[in-house]
Every structure is written in C-alpha cells, then in structure tokens.
mmCIF file of C-alpha atoms in Angstrom:
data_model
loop_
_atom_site.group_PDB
_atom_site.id
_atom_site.type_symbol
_atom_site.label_atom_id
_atom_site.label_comp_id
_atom_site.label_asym_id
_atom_site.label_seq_id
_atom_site.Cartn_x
_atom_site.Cartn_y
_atom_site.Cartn_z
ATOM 1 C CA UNK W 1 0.000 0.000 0.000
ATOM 2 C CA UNK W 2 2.651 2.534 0.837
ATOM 3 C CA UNK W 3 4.780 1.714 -2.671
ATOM 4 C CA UNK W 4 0.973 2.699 -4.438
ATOM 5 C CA UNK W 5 0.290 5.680 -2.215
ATOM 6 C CA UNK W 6 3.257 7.636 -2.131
ATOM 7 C CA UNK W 7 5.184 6.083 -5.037
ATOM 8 C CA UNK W 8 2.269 6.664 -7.914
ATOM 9 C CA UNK W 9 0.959 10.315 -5.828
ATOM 10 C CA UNK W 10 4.128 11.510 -5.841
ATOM 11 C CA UNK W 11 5.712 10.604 -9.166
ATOM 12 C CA UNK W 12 2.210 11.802 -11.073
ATOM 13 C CA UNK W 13 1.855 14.510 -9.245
ATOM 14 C CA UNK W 14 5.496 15.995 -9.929
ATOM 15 C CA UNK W 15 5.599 14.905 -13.604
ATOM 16 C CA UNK W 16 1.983 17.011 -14.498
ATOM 17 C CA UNK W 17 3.583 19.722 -12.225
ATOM 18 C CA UNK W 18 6.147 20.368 -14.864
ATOM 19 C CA UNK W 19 5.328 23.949 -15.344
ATOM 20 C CA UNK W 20 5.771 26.213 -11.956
ATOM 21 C CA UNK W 21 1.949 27.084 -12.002
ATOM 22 C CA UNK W 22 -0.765 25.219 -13.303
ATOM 23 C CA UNK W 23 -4.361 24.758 -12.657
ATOM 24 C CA UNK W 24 -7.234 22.402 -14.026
ATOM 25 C CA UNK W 25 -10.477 22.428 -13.125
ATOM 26 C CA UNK W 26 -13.437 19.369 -14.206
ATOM 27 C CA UNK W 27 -11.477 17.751 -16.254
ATOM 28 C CA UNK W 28 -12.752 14.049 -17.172
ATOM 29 C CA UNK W 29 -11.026 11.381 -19.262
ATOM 30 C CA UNK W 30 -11.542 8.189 -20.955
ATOM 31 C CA UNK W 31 -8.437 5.934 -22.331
ATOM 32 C CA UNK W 32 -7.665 2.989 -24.621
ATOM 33 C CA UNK W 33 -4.649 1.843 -25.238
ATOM 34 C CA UNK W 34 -3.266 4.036 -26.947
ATOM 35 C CA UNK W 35 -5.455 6.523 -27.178
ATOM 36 C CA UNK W 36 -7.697 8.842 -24.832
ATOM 37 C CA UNK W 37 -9.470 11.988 -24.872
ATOM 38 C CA UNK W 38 -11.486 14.099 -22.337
ATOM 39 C CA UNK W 39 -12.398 17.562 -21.743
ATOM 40 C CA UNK W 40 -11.479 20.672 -19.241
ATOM 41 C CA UNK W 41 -13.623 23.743 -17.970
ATOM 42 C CA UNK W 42 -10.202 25.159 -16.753
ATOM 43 C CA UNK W 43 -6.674 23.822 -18.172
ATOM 44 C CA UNK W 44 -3.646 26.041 -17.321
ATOM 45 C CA UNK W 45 0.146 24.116 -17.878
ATOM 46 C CA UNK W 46 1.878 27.281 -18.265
ATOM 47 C CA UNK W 47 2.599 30.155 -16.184
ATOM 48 C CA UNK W 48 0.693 32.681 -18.185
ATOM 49 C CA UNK W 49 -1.900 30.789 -20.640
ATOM 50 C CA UNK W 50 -5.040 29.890 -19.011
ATOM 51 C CA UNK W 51 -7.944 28.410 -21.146
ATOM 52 C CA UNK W 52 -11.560 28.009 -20.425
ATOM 53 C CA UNK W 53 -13.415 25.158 -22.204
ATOM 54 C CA UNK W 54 -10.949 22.678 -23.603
ATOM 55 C CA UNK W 55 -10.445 19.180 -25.286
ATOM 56 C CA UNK W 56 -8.203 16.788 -24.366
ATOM 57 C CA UNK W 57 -5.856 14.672 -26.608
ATOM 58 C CA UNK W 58 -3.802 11.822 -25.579
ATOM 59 C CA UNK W 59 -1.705 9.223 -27.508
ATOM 60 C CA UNK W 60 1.229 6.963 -25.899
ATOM 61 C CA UNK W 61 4.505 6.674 -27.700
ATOM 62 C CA UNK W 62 6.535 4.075 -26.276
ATOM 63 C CA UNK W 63 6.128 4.945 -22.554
ATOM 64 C CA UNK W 64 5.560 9.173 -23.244
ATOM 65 C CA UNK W 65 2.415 10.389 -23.411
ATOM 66 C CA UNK W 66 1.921 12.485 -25.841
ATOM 67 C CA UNK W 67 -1.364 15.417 -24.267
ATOM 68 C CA UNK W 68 -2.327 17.770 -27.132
ATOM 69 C CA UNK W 69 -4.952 20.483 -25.736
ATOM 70 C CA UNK W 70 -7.329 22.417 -27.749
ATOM 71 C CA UNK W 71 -9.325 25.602 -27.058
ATOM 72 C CA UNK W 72 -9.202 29.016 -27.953
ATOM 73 C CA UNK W 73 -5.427 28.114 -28.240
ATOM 74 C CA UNK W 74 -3.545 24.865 -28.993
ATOM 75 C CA UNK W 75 -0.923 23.222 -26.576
ATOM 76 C CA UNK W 76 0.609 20.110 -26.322
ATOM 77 C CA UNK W 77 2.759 18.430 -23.826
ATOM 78 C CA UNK W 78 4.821 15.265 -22.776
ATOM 79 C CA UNK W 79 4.232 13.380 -19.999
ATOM 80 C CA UNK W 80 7.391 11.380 -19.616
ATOM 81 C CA UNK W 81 7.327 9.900 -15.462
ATOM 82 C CA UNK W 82 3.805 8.950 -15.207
ATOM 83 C CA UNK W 83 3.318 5.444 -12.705
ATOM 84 C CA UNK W 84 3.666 2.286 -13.861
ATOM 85 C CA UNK W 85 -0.255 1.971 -13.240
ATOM 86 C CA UNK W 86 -1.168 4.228 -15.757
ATOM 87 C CA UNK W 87 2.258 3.596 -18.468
ATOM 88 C CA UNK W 88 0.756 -0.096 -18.749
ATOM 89 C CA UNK W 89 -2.987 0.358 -18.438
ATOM 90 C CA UNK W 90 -5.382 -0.918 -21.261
ATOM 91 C CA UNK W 91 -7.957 1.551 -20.208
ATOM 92 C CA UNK W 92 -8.125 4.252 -18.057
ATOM 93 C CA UNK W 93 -11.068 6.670 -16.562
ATOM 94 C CA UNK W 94 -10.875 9.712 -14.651
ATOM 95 C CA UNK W 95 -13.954 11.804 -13.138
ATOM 96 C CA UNK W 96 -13.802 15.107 -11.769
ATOM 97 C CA UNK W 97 -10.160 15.568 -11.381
ATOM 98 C CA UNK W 98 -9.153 18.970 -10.026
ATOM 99 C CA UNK W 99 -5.389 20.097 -9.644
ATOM 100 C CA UNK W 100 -4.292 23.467 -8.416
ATOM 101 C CA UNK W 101 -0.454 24.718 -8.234
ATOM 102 C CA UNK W 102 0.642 27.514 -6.698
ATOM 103 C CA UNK W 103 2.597 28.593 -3.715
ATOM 104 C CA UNK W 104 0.999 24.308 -2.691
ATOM 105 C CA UNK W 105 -0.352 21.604 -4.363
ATOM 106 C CA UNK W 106 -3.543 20.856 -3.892
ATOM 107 C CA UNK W 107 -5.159 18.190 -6.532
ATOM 108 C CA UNK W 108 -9.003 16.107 -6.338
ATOM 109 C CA UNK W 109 -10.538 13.400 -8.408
ATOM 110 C CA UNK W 110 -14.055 12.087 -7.576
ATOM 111 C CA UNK W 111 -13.047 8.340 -9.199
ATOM 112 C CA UNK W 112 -10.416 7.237 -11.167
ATOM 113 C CA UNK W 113 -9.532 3.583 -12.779
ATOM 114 C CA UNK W 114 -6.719 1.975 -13.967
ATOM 115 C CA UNK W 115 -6.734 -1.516 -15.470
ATOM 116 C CA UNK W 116 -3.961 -3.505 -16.829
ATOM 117 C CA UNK W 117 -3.414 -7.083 -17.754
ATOM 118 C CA UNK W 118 -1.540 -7.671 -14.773
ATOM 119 C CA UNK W 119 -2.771 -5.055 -11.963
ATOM 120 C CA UNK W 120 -6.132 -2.676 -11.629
ATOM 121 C CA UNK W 121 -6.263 0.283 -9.594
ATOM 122 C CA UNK W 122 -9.538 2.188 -8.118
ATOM 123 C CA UNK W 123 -9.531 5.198 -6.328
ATOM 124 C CA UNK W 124 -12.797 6.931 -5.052
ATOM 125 C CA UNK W 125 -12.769 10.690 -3.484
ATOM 126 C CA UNK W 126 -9.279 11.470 -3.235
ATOM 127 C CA UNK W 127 -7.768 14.550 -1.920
ATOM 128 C CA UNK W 128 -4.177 15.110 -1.844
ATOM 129 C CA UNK W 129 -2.840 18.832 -0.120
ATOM 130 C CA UNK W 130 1.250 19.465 -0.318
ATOM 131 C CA UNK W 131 3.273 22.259 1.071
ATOM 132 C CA UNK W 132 5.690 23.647 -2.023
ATOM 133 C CA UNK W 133 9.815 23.428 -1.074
ATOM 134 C CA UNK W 134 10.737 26.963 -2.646
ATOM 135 C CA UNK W 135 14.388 25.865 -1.891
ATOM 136 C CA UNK W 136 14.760 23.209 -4.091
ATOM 137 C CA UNK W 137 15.641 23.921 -7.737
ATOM 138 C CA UNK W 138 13.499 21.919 -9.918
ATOM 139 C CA UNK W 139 9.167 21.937 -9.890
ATOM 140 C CA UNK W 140 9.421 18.118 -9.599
ATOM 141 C CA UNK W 141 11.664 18.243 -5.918
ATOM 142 C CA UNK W 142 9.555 21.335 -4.466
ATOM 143 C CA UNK W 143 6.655 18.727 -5.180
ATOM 144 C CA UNK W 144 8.279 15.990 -3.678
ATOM 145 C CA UNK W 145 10.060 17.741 -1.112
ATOM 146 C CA UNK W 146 7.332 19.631 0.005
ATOM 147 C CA UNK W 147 4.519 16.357 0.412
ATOM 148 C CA UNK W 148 7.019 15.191 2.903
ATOM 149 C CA UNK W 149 7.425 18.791 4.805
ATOM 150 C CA UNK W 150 3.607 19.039 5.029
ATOM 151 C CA UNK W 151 0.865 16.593 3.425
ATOM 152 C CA UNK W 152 -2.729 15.182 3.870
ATOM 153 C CA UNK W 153 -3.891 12.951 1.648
ATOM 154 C CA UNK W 154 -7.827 11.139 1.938
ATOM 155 C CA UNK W 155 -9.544 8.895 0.299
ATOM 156 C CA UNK W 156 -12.917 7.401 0.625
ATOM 157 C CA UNK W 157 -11.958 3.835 -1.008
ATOM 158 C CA UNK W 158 -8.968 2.464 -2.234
ATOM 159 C CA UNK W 159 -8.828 -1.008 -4.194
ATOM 160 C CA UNK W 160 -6.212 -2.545 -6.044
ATOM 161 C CA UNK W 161 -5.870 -6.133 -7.281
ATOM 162 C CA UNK W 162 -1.809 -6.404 -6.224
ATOM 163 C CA UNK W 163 -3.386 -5.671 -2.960
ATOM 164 C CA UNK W 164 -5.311 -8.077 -2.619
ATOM 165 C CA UNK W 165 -2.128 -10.784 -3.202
ATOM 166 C CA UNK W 166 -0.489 -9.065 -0.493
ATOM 167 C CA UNK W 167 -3.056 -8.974 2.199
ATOM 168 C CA UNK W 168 -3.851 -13.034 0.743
ATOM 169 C CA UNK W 169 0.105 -13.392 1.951
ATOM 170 C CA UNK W 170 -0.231 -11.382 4.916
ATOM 171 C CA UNK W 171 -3.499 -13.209 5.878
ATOM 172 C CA UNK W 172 -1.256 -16.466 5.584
ATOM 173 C CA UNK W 173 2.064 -15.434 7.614
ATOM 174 C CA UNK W 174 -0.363 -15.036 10.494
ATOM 175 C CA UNK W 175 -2.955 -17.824 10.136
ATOM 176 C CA UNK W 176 -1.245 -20.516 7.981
ATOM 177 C CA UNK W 177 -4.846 -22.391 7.276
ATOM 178 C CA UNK W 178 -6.403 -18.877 6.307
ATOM 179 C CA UNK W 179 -7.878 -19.967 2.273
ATOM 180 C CA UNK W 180 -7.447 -18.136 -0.496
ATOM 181 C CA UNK W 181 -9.929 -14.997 -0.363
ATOM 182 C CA UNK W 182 -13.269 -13.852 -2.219
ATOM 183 C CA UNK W 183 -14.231 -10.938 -3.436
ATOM 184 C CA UNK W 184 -11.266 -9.055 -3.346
ATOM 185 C CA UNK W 185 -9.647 -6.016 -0.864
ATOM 186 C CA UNK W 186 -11.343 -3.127 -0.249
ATOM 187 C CA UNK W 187 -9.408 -0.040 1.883
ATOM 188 C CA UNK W 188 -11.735 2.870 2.905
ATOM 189 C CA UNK W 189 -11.279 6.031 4.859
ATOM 190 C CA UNK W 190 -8.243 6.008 3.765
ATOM 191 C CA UNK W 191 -5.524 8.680 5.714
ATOM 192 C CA UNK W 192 -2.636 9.818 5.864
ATOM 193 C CA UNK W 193 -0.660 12.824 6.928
ATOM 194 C CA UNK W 194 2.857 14.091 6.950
ATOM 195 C CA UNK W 195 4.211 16.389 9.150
ATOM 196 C CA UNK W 196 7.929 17.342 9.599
ATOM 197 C CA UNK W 197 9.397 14.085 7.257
ATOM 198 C CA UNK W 198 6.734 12.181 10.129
ATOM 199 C CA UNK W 199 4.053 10.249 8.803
ATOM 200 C CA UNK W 200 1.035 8.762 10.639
ATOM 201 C CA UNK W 201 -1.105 6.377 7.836
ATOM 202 C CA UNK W 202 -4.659 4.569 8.802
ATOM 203 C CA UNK W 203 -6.918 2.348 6.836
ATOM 204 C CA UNK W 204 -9.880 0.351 7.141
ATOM 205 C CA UNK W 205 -9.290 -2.942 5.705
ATOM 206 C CA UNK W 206 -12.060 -5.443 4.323
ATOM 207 C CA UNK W 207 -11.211 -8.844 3.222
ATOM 208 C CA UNK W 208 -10.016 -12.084 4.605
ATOM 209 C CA UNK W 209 -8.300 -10.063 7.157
ATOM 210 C CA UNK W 210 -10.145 -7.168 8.549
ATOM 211 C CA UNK W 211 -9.408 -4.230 10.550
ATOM 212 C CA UNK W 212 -8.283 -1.078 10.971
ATOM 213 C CA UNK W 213 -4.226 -1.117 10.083
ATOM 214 C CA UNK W 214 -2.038 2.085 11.230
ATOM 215 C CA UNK W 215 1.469 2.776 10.157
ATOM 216 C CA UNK W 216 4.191 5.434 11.153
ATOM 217 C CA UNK W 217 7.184 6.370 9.979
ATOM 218 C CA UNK W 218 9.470 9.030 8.575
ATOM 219 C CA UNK W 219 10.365 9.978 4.625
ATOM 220 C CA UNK W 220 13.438 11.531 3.696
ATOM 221 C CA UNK W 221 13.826 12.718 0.005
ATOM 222 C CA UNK W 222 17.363 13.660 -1.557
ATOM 223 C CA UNK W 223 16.830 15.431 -4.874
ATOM 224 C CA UNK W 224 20.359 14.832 -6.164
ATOM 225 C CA UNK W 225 19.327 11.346 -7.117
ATOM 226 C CA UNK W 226 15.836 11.371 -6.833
ATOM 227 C CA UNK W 227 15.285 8.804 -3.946
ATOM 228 C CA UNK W 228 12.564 8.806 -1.651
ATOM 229 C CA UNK W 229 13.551 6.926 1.363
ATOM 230 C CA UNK W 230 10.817 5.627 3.634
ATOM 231 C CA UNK W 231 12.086 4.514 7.289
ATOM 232 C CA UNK W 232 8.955 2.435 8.727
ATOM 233 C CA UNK W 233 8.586 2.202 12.006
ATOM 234 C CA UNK W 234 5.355 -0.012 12.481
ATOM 235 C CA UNK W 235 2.160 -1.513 11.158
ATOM 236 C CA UNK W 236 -0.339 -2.607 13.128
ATOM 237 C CA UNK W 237 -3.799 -4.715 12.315
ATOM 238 C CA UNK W 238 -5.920 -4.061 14.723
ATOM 239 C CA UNK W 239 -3.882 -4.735 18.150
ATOM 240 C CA UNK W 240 -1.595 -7.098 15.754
ATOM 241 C CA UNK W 241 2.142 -5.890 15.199
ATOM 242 C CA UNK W 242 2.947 -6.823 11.586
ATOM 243 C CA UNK W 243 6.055 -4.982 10.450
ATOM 244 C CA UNK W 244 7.476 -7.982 10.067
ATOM 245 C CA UNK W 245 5.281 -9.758 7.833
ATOM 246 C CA UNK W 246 4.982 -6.703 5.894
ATOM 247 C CA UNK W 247 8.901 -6.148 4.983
ATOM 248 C CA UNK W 248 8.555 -9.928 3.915
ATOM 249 C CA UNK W 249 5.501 -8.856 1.600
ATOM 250 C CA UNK W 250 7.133 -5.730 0.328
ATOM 251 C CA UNK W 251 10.983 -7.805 -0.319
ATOM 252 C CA UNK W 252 9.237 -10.195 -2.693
ATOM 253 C CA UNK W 253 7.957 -6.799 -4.903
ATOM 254 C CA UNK W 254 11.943 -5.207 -5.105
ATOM 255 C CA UNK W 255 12.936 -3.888 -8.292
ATOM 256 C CA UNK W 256 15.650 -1.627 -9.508
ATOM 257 C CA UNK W 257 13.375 1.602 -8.443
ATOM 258 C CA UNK W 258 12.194 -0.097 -5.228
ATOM 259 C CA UNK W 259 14.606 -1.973 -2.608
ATOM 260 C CA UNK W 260 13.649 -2.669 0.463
ATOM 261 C CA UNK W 261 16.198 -3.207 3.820
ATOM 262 C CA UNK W 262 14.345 -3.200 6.962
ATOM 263 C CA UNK W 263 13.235 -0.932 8.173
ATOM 264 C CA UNK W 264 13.653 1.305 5.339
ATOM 265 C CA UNK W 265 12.164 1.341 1.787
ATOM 266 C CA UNK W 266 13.715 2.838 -1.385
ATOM 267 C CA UNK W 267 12.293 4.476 -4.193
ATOM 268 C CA UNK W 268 13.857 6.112 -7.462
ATOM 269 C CA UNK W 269 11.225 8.574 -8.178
ATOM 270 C CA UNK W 270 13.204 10.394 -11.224
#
C-alpha cells in the first residue's frame, strides 16, 4: 500500500507539475490503449496561458504520453514519469479531477480507474494537499520535497488487485490455514498525513483479514538522485504488530526503483 500511495501520488503529481503554475479544473477522461481523450472547464500548464473550455488529446509513444490540448489556443505536452499503473494500463477513466499549483499543491478526483493485464487500480474521493519546497531547484523536488514537509492525503476507497495478493500473503504469515480470499480487498477512509518528514497512515481494511491497520514512519527525500527513502517504524492490524510480515511482503515486490532493507524502503522517483 505505501509503494501505491506515495510512489504513484508523488511521481504523477510531480511529472503534471512540470510547469511552476498550473491549474485544471473538471477535467474528465476516458483511455484505450493508446489513445484517450477528455475535456477541461479550466486547463492552465503554463505560467501565463489559461484556457476556459478545452479538449483533451492523448496518444502513448513508447512509454511518453503524448497530451495535445485544444481551445481558444492549442498546446501540447509530454508526460514522460507517469506510474507504472497508468504507463501499462489498457484503459483508463478519470472523473472530476481537479489540480491546483501555486505557492501548494492541492489536486481532487471524484473516481479514477486503472486496469492492466496484470494489476487494476480504483480510487474513489481522493484529496491530496502538499506544502511547495521553494528551496529546491526543480518543480518536480519542491513537489516531492514539500509532500514530505507538510501533506494530507484522503480517500474514501482504495482497491487494487496487487493488494489483494499481499493482504492473501499477509493473511497467511499469520494464520497458515487462512484460504485463499473472495471478493477481493477493499481499503476505505483512507488517511494519511505528513508532518515534519513524520508520517502517521490509517486504513480500514475489508477482506479475509479485517481491521483497521495504522502505520508510522518518517520519509526523507534527496533530490540529487531522486530517492525517496521511507524509514517504517510499524504496522499494526488491529492490536496485531505486523512490520514484520509486511517487509517480507514488500521484499518479494523489489525492483531496480524499489529496494527494500528493513526498516527502510527505497524508491527512485526520477
């Protein structure tokens, strides 16, 4: 859950926040492989063009996406460091997504869907609020740098189909006769909030395990290599410690953007 959460936010967030302001207001989308469009009553990806009313273009090239906008002018962009959840998704669809940067970050969606031939990703009224790190050099690390000075991120329902294998494993390590689940996972009132490179994360969990599960920790970020380090502390089902069996989880999932040494967690972000 935490790779998802902070990996995907973060590295989404920072890539559309290319420009040093931007703002977008209703903006709705529908995607096929390789294609998608969608419209905008507000789209703003430059520091002085702001356009009411617009249409939205998208192709994939490789693993770019290629965003052409048209209204009463025409823009285009690249979108080079999206998440692997959305680089490999057959189709995509995004309600009601809001994003708003200025001196902070403050971006919505009402629901968005991802689905892949491997993984499939649902979120349902997300809100994500970042401070803005007006020392660093580069849009991408003020993002970055600044969700782990000051964020709050919500969401109302959270479900992802590589979650469910990992709560399946983590339902095993502590009951080794728990059976293969139905159904699926489902995570709502989702929370988390960062304060000071401190983070305090809660979720309800619904499945073959159930409960409430907390986590705390700290993140560190250094921008000269673009690695987010995560140093967590605990996890907890319920009255259940389960640090343990998560590191276990989240070792089986390394990769050369995500290592994992206990009790830290690594991730390449640029």
């Amino acid at each position: 859950m935490m790779k998802t959460l902070l990996a995907s936010l973060l590295i989404s967030t920072a890539a559309l926040a290319a420009p040093t302001r931007g703002e977008v207001k209703d903006f709705n989308f529908n995607y096929s492989d390789p294609k998608g469009s969608g419209s905008a009553s507000v789209f703003q990806m430059s520091d002085s063009l702001l356009q009411n009313g617009v249409q939205v273009e998208v192709e994939k090239k490789d693993s770019v996406f290629l965003i052409n906008v048209s209204g009463s002018h025409y823009q285009s962009f690249e979108f080079k460091d999206a998440p692997d959840i959305a680089k490999n998704a057959k189709d995509m669809s995004i309600e009601g997504f809001n994003l708003s940067l200025k001196d902070a970050l403050s971006l919505s969606v009402v629901e968005a869907t991802f689905d892949s031939d491997k993984d499939s990703l649902t979120l349902k009224n997300l809100t994500l609020n970042c401070a803005r790190d007006a020392t660093q050099k580069e849009v991408m690390d003020e993002v970055v740098s600044g969700c782990i000075q000051k964020m709050t991120l919500r969401s109302s329902q959270f479900s992802q189909s590589a979650l469910m294998k990992f709560t399946e494993s983590l339902a095993r390590a502590l009951s080794p006769k728990t059976k293969t689940a139905r159904g699926g996972v489902t995570v709502k009132s989702l929370s988390a909030n960062v304060n000071g490179g401190k983070y305090d994360l809660s979720a309800d969990i619904k499945a073959q395990i159930s409960g409430k599960i907390k986590s705390n920790g700290n993140l560190s970020y250094d921008a000269s290599n673009g690695v987010l380090t995560i140093k967590i502390n605990e996890v907890k089902l319920g009255i259940l410690g389960v640090t343990g069996q998560v590191f276990n989880e989240l070792k089986k999932n390394e990769s050369d953007k995500f290592k994992v040494k206990q009790p830290y967690v690594y991730l390449t972000i640029k």
